[in-house]
CSV table of C-alpha atoms in Angstrom, one decimal:
chain,number,residue,atom,x,y,z
A,26,MET,CA,0.0,0.0,0.0
A,27,PRO,CA,2.7,2.6,0.8
A,28,ASN,CA,4.2,2.0,-2.6
A,29,SER,CA,0.8,2.4,-4.2
A,30,ASN,CA,0.2,5.7,-2.4
A,31,ALA,CA,3.6,7.0,-3.3
A,32,LYS,CA,3.0,6.2,-7.0
A,33,PHE,CA,-0.5,7.9,-6.8
A,34,HIS,CA,1.0,11.1,-5.4
A,35,CYS,CA,3.8,11.0,-8.0
A,36,ASN,CA,1.4,10.6,-10.8
A,37,HIS,CA,-0.9,13.3,-9.4
A,38,ARG,CA,2.0,15.8,-9.2
A,39,GLY,CA,3.1,14.8,-12.7
A,40,GLY,CA,-0.4,15.5,-13.9
A,41,GLN,CA,-0.5,18.9,-12.3
A,42,GLU,CA,2.8,19.9,-13.8
A,43,ALA,CA,1.7,18.7,-17.2
A,44,GLY,CA,-1.5,20.8,-16.8
A,45,ARG,CA,0.5,23.8,-15.8
A,46,ARG,CA,2.8,23.6,-18.8
A,47,GLU,CA,-0.2,23.2,-21.1
A,48,LEU,CA,-2.0,26.2,-19.6
A,49,VAL,CA,1.2,28.3,-19.8
A,50,SER,CA,1.8,27.3,-23.5
A,51,ARG,CA,-1.8,28.1,-24.5
A,52,SER,CA,-1.7,31.5,-22.7
A,53,LEU,CA,1.5,32.4,-24.4
A,54,GLN,CA,-0.1,31.6,-27.8
A,55,SER,CA,-3.2,33.5,-26.9
A,56,ALA,CA,-1.1,36.5,-25.8
A,57,GLN,CA,0.7,36.6,-29.1
A,58,HIS,CA,-2.5,36.3,-31.0
A,59,CYS,CA,-4.0,39.2,-29.1
A,60,LEU,CA,-0.9,41.3,-29.7
A,61,GLU,CA,-1.2,40.7,-33.5
A,62,GLY,CA,-4.8,41.9,-33.2
A,63,GLN,CA,-3.7,44.8,-31.0
A,64,ASP,CA,-5.9,43.6,-28.2
A,65,PHE,CA,-3.4,44.8,-25.6
A,66,GLY,CA,-5.7,44.5,-22.6
A,67,THR,CA,-6.4,40.8,-23.1
A,68,ALA,CA,-2.7,40.1,-24.0
A,69,TYR,CA,-1.7,41.8,-20.8
A,70,ALA,CA,-4.1,39.6,-18.8
A,71,HIS,CA,-2.6,36.5,-20.5
A,72,TYR,CA,1.0,37.5,-19.6
A,73,LEU,CA,0.0,38.1,-16.0
A,74,LEU,CA,-1.3,34.5,-15.9
A,75,VAL,CA,1.8,33.2,-17.5
A,76,LEU,CA,4.2,35.0,-15.2
A,77,ASN,CA,2.2,33.9,-12.1
A,78,LEU,CA,2.1,30.3,-13.2
A,79,ALA,CA,5.7,30.2,-14.6
A,80,PRO,CA,7.9,32.8,-12.9
A,81,GLU,CA,10.9,31.1,-14.5
A,82,LEU,CA,9.8,32.7,-17.8
A,83,LYS,CA,10.3,36.3,-16.4
A,84,THR,CA,13.5,36.9,-18.2
A,85,SER,CA,12.5,35.4,-21.6
A,86,VAL,CA,9.1,37.3,-21.8
A,87,LYS,CA,10.3,40.5,-20.1
A,88,GLU,CA,10.6,42.7,-23.2
A,89,THR,CA,7.3,41.6,-24.7
A,90,PHE,CA,5.5,42.0,-21.4
A,91,GLN,CA,6.9,45.6,-21.1
A,92,PHE,CA,5.7,46.4,-24.6
A,93,THR,CA,2.2,45.0,-23.8
A,94,LEU,CA,2.0,46.9,-20.5
A,95,PHE,CA,3.0,50.2,-22.1
A,96,LYS,CA,0.5,49.8,-25.0
A,97,TRP,CA,-2.3,48.8,-22.6
A,98,ALA,CA,-1.4,51.7,-20.3
A,99,GLU,CA,-1.7,54.2,-23.3
A,100,GLU,CA,-5.2,52.9,-24.0
A,101,LEU,CA,-6.2,53.1,-20.4
A,102,ASP,CA,-4.8,56.7,-20.2
A,103,SER,CA,-6.7,57.7,-23.3
A,104,LEU,CA,-9.9,56.3,-21.8
A,105,ALA,CA,-9.2,58.1,-18.5
A,106,ARG,CA,-9.2,54.8,-16.6
A,107,ILE,CA,-6.6,56.1,-14.3
A,108,GLN,CA,-7.1,53.6,-11.4
A,109,ASP,CA,-6.9,50.7,-13.8
A,110,LEU,CA,-3.7,52.1,-15.2
A,111,PHE,CA,-2.1,52.4,-11.8
A,112,ASN,CA,-3.3,48.9,-10.9
A,113,CYS,CA,-1.5,47.5,-14.0
A,114,TYR,CA,1.7,49.2,-13.1
A,115,GLU,CA,1.5,47.9,-9.5
A,116,GLN,CA,1.0,44.4,-10.8
A,117,ALA,CA,3.9,44.8,-13.1
A,118,LEU,CA,6.2,46.1,-10.3
A,119,GLU,CA,5.2,43.1,-8.1
A,120,LEU,CA,6.5,40.9,-10.9
A,121,TYR,CA,9.5,43.1,-11.8
A,122,PRO,CA,10.2,45.2,-8.6
A,123,ASN,CA,13.7,46.2,-9.8
A,124,ASP,CA,12.9,47.0,-13.4
A,125,GLU,CA,14.1,50.5,-14.2
A,126,VAL,CA,12.1,50.7,-17.5
A,127,ILE,CA,8.8,50.1,-15.8
A,128,CYS,CA,9.6,52.5,-13.0
A,129,ASN,CA,10.5,55.2,-15.5
A,130,SER,CA,7.3,54.6,-17.5
A,131,MET,CA,5.2,54.8,-14.3
A,132,GLY,CA,6.9,58.1,-13.4
A,133,GLU,CA,6.1,59.5,-16.9
A,134,HIS,CA,2.4,58.8,-16.4
A,135,LEU,CA,2.3,60.3,-13.0
A,136,PHE,CA,4.2,63.4,-14.2
A,137,ARG,CA,1.7,63.9,-17.1
A,138,MET,CA,-1.2,63.6,-14.6
A,139,GLY,CA,0.3,66.3,-12.3
A,140,PHE,CA,1.6,64.0,-9.6
A,141,ARG,CA,5.2,65.4,-9.8
A,142,ASP,CA,6.4,64.5,-6.3
A,143,GLU,CA,5.3,60.8,-6.8
A,144,ALA,CA,6.8,60.8,-10.4
A,145,ALA,CA,10.1,62.0,-9.0
A,146,GLY,CA,10.2,59.0,-6.7
A,147,TYR,CA,9.8,56.6,-9.6
A,148,PHE,CA,12.4,58.4,-11.7
A,149,HIS,CA,14.8,58.4,-8.8
A,150,LYS,CA,14.3,54.7,-8.2
A,151,ALA,CA,14.9,54.0,-12.0
A,152,VAL,CA,18.2,56.0,-11.8
A,153,LYS,CA,19.2,54.2,-8.7
A,154,LEU,CA,18.6,50.8,-10.4
A,155,ASN,CA,20.5,51.9,-13.5
A,156,PRO,CA,22.7,55.0,-13.2
A,157,ASP,CA,23.3,54.9,-17.0
A,158,PHE,CA,19.6,55.0,-17.9
A,159,ALA,CA,19.6,58.3,-19.9
A,160,ASP,CA,15.8,58.6,-20.1
A,161,ALA,CA,15.3,58.2,-16.4
A,162,LYS,CA,18.0,60.7,-15.6
A,163,GLU,CA,16.6,63.3,-18.0
A,164,ASN,CA,13.1,62.8,-16.5
A,165,PHE,CA,14.4,63.1,-12.9
A,166,TYR,CA,16.3,66.3,-13.6
A,167,ARG,CA,13.2,67.7,-15.4
A,168,VAL,CA,10.8,67.0,-12.5
A,169,ALA,CA,13.4,68.2,-10.0
A,170,ASN,CA,13.4,71.6,-11.7
A,171,TRP,CA,9.7,71.8,-10.9
A,172,LEU,CA,10.0,70.6,-7.3
A,173,VAL,CA,13.3,71.9,-5.9
A,174,GLU,CA,12.8,75.6,-5.2
A,175,ARG,CA,15.5,78.0,-6.4
A,176,TRP,CA,16.1,79.4,-3.0
A,177,HIS,CA,17.6,76.0,-1.9
A,178,PHE,CA,20.5,76.7,-4.2
A,179,ILE,CA,20.8,80.3,-3.1
A,180,MET,CA,21.0,79.3,0.6
A,181,LEU,CA,23.4,76.4,0.0
A,182,ASN,CA,25.8,78.8,-1.7
A,183,ASP,CA,25.4,81.5,1.1
A,184,THR,CA,28.7,80.9,3.0
A,185,LYS,CA,28.0,83.5,5.6
A,186,ARG,CA,24.5,82.2,6.4
A,187,ASN,CA,25.8,78.6,6.6
A,188,LEU,CA,28.6,79.5,9.0
A,189,THR,CA,26.1,81.4,11.2
A,190,TYR,CA,23.8,78.4,11.4
A,191,LEU,CA,26.8,76.1,12.0
A,192,LYS,CA,28.0,78.3,14.9
A,193,ALA,CA,24.6,78.6,16.5
A,194,ILE,CA,24.0,74.8,16.3
A,195,GLU,CA,27.5,74.1,17.7
A,196,ASN,CA,26.8,76.5,20.6
A,197,ALA,CA,23.5,74.8,21.4
A,198,VAL,CA,24.9,71.3,21.2
A,199,HIS,CA,28.0,72.2,23.3
A,200,SER,CA,25.7,73.7,25.9
A,201,GLY,CA,23.9,70.4,26.4
A,202,CYS,CA,21.4,70.0,23.6
A,203,LYS,CA,22.3,66.5,22.5
A,204,SER,CA,19.1,65.5,20.8
A,205,VAL,CA,18.0,67.5,17.7
A,206,LEU,CA,15.0,67.6,15.4
A,207,ASP,CA,15.4,69.3,12.0
A,208,ILE,CA,12.0,70.4,10.7
A,209,GLY,CA,11.8,70.7,6.9
A,210,THR,CA,15.4,69.4,6.4
A,211,GLY,CA,15.6,70.0,2.7
A,212,THR,CA,19.1,68.8,1.7
A,213,GLY,CA,19.9,67.8,5.3
A,214,ILE,CA,22.5,70.4,5.9
A,215,LEU,CA,21.4,71.5,9.4
A,216,SER,CA,21.1,67.9,10.5
A,217,MET,CA,24.6,67.2,9.4
A,218,PHE,CA,25.8,70.4,11.2
A,219,ALA,CA,24.2,69.0,14.4
A,220,LYS,CA,25.8,65.6,14.0
A,221,LYS,CA,29.2,67.1,13.3
A,222,ALA,CA,28.8,69.3,16.4
A,223,GLY,CA,28.4,66.2,18.6
A,224,ALA,CA,24.7,65.7,18.9
A,225,SER,CA,24.0,62.1,20.1
A,226,SER,CA,20.6,61.8,18.4
A,227,VAL,CA,19.6,63.7,15.2
A,228,TYR,CA,16.1,63.4,13.6
A,229,ALA,CA,15.0,65.2,10.4
A,230,CYS,CA,11.6,65.4,8.8
A,231,GLU,CA,10.8,66.4,5.2
A,232,LEU,CA,7.3,66.5,3.6
A,233,SER,CA,8.4,66.7,0.0
A,234,LYS,CA,9.1,63.2,-1.4
A,235,THR,CA,11.7,64.7,-3.8
A,236,MET,CA,13.6,66.6,-1.1
A,237,TYR,CA,13.4,63.6,1.2
A,238,GLU,CA,15.0,61.4,-1.4
A,239,LEU,CA,17.6,64.1,-2.0
A,240,ALA,CA,18.4,64.4,1.7
A,241,ARG,CA,18.8,60.6,1.9
A,242,ASP,CA,21.4,60.8,-0.9
A,243,VAL,CA,23.2,63.8,0.6
A,244,VAL,CA,23.3,62.2,4.1
A,245,ALA,CA,24.5,58.9,2.6
A,246,ALA,CA,27.2,60.7,0.6
A,247,ASN,CA,28.5,62.1,3.8
A,248,ASN,CA,28.5,58.7,5.5
A,249,MET,CA,25.8,59.7,8.1
A,250,GLU,CA,22.9,57.5,7.0
A,251,ARG,CA,23.1,55.5,10.2
A,252,GLU,CA,23.5,58.6,12.4
A,253,ILE,CA,20.6,60.8,11.2
A,254,LYS,CA,17.1,59.4,11.1
A,255,LEU,CA,15.2,60.9,8.2
A,256,LEU,CA,11.4,60.9,8.2
A,257,HIS,CA,9.1,61.5,5.2
A,258,LEU,CA,6.6,63.3,7.4
A,259,LYS,CA,5.1,66.6,8.2
A,260,SER,CA,6.4,67.7,11.6
A,261,LEU,CA,2.8,68.0,12.9
A,262,ASP,CA,2.4,64.3,12.3
A,263,ILE,CA,5.4,63.2,14.3
A,264,GLU,CA,4.5,61.0,17.3
A,265,ILE,CA,6.6,59.8,20.2
A,266,PRO,CA,7.6,56.9,20.4
A,267,LYS,CA,6.1,55.9,17.0
A,268,HIS,CA,8.4,58.0,14.9
A,269,ILE,CA,11.1,59.2,17.3
A,270,PRO,CA,11.9,57.6,20.6
A,271,GLU,CA,12.2,60.7,22.7
A,272,ARG,CA,11.5,64.4,23.1
A,273,VAL,CA,14.4,66.4,21.7
A,274,SER,CA,16.3,69.2,23.4
A,275,LEU,CA,16.8,71.3,20.2
A,276,VAL,CA,14.7,72.1,17.2
A,277,VAL,CA,16.2,73.7,14.1
A,278,THR,CA,14.3,74.8,11.0
A,279,GLU,CA,14.6,76.9,7.9
A,280,THR,CA,10.9,76.8,6.9
A,281,VAL,CA,10.4,80.6,7.1
A,282,ASP,CA,8.4,81.4,4.0
A,283,ALA,CA,4.8,82.0,3.0
A,284,GLY,CA,4.0,79.1,5.5
A,285,LEU,CA,4.1,81.8,8.2
A,286,PHE,CA,0.6,82.6,7.2
A,287,GLY,CA,-0.7,79.1,7.1
A,288,GLU,CA,0.3,75.6,8.4
A,289,GLY,CA,4.0,76.6,8.2
A,290,VAL,CA,6.7,77.4,10.6
A,291,VAL,CA,4.5,78.8,13.4
A,292,GLU,CA,2.4,75.8,13.8
A,293,SER,CA,5.4,73.5,13.4
A,294,LEU,CA,7.3,75.2,16.1
A,295,ILE,CA,4.3,75.3,18.5
A,296,HIS,CA,3.7,71.6,17.9
A,297,ALA,CA,7.4,70.9,18.4
A,298,TRP,CA,7.4,73.0,21.7
A,299,GLU,CA,4.3,71.2,23.1
A,300,HIS,CA,4.9,67.7,22.0
A,301,LEU,CA,8.5,67.1,20.8
A,302,LEU,CA,10.8,69.4,22.9
A,303,LEU,CA,12.0,68.7,26.4
A,304,GLN,CA,10.3,71.1,28.7
A,305,PRO,CA,12.5,73.3,30.9
A,306,LYS,CA,12.3,72.5,34.6
């Protein structure tokens, strides 16, 4: 009996495998037939089935799958089926999470729809995956020109201003402020000043996805990625201990702009004083 059971299970598994191969083969043929008829939606559905049943085929069908995805996405875009378009890209990125071409294409759709911050994230990921990908680099620089305010460059090149901030932060840290929160970190320059001054804990928050990614790159380039905790959050949304483990003894910020008249620096500083700063005894 044991031998009979083993033989039955072996035959059963063999039958399942044969059925899988047959279904994959038929779906590939159907996908190709749909492509010839420019039925990109159905072809895309067949490729999803194939790749889920036979992940070993990912490399061999990758280019055809990309072509099908992009053509179907164009149709969905023209029909204003935006959610379906995004769903397709999410499915594709589940199958090919490190595909720079799909990331770049997703970014292009987001940019055309006005989601520039989100688009920058996909372009940035594409460039990270392939630094030589010219289209992704061009797209990232293009969207960065929309998102990175010109005053960032002016401030970063203002030596007198930077030295004044550095000295003020050094004085505060040396007088005992060892935990620091940088609100609206931008490029991360004030956070790095605090760490270099000797702060034991440095936290930084940035609402803009583009500036947050830029700060991560700048901090990493200065070998401080393990010493400065960067948060993609609005300062008003920071919670203890969910986001940072402690109240801080110093808050630094450069968010003095039109935000003074809305949910800007005033509200951020009030929130920091009430919830994030150590209170004087």
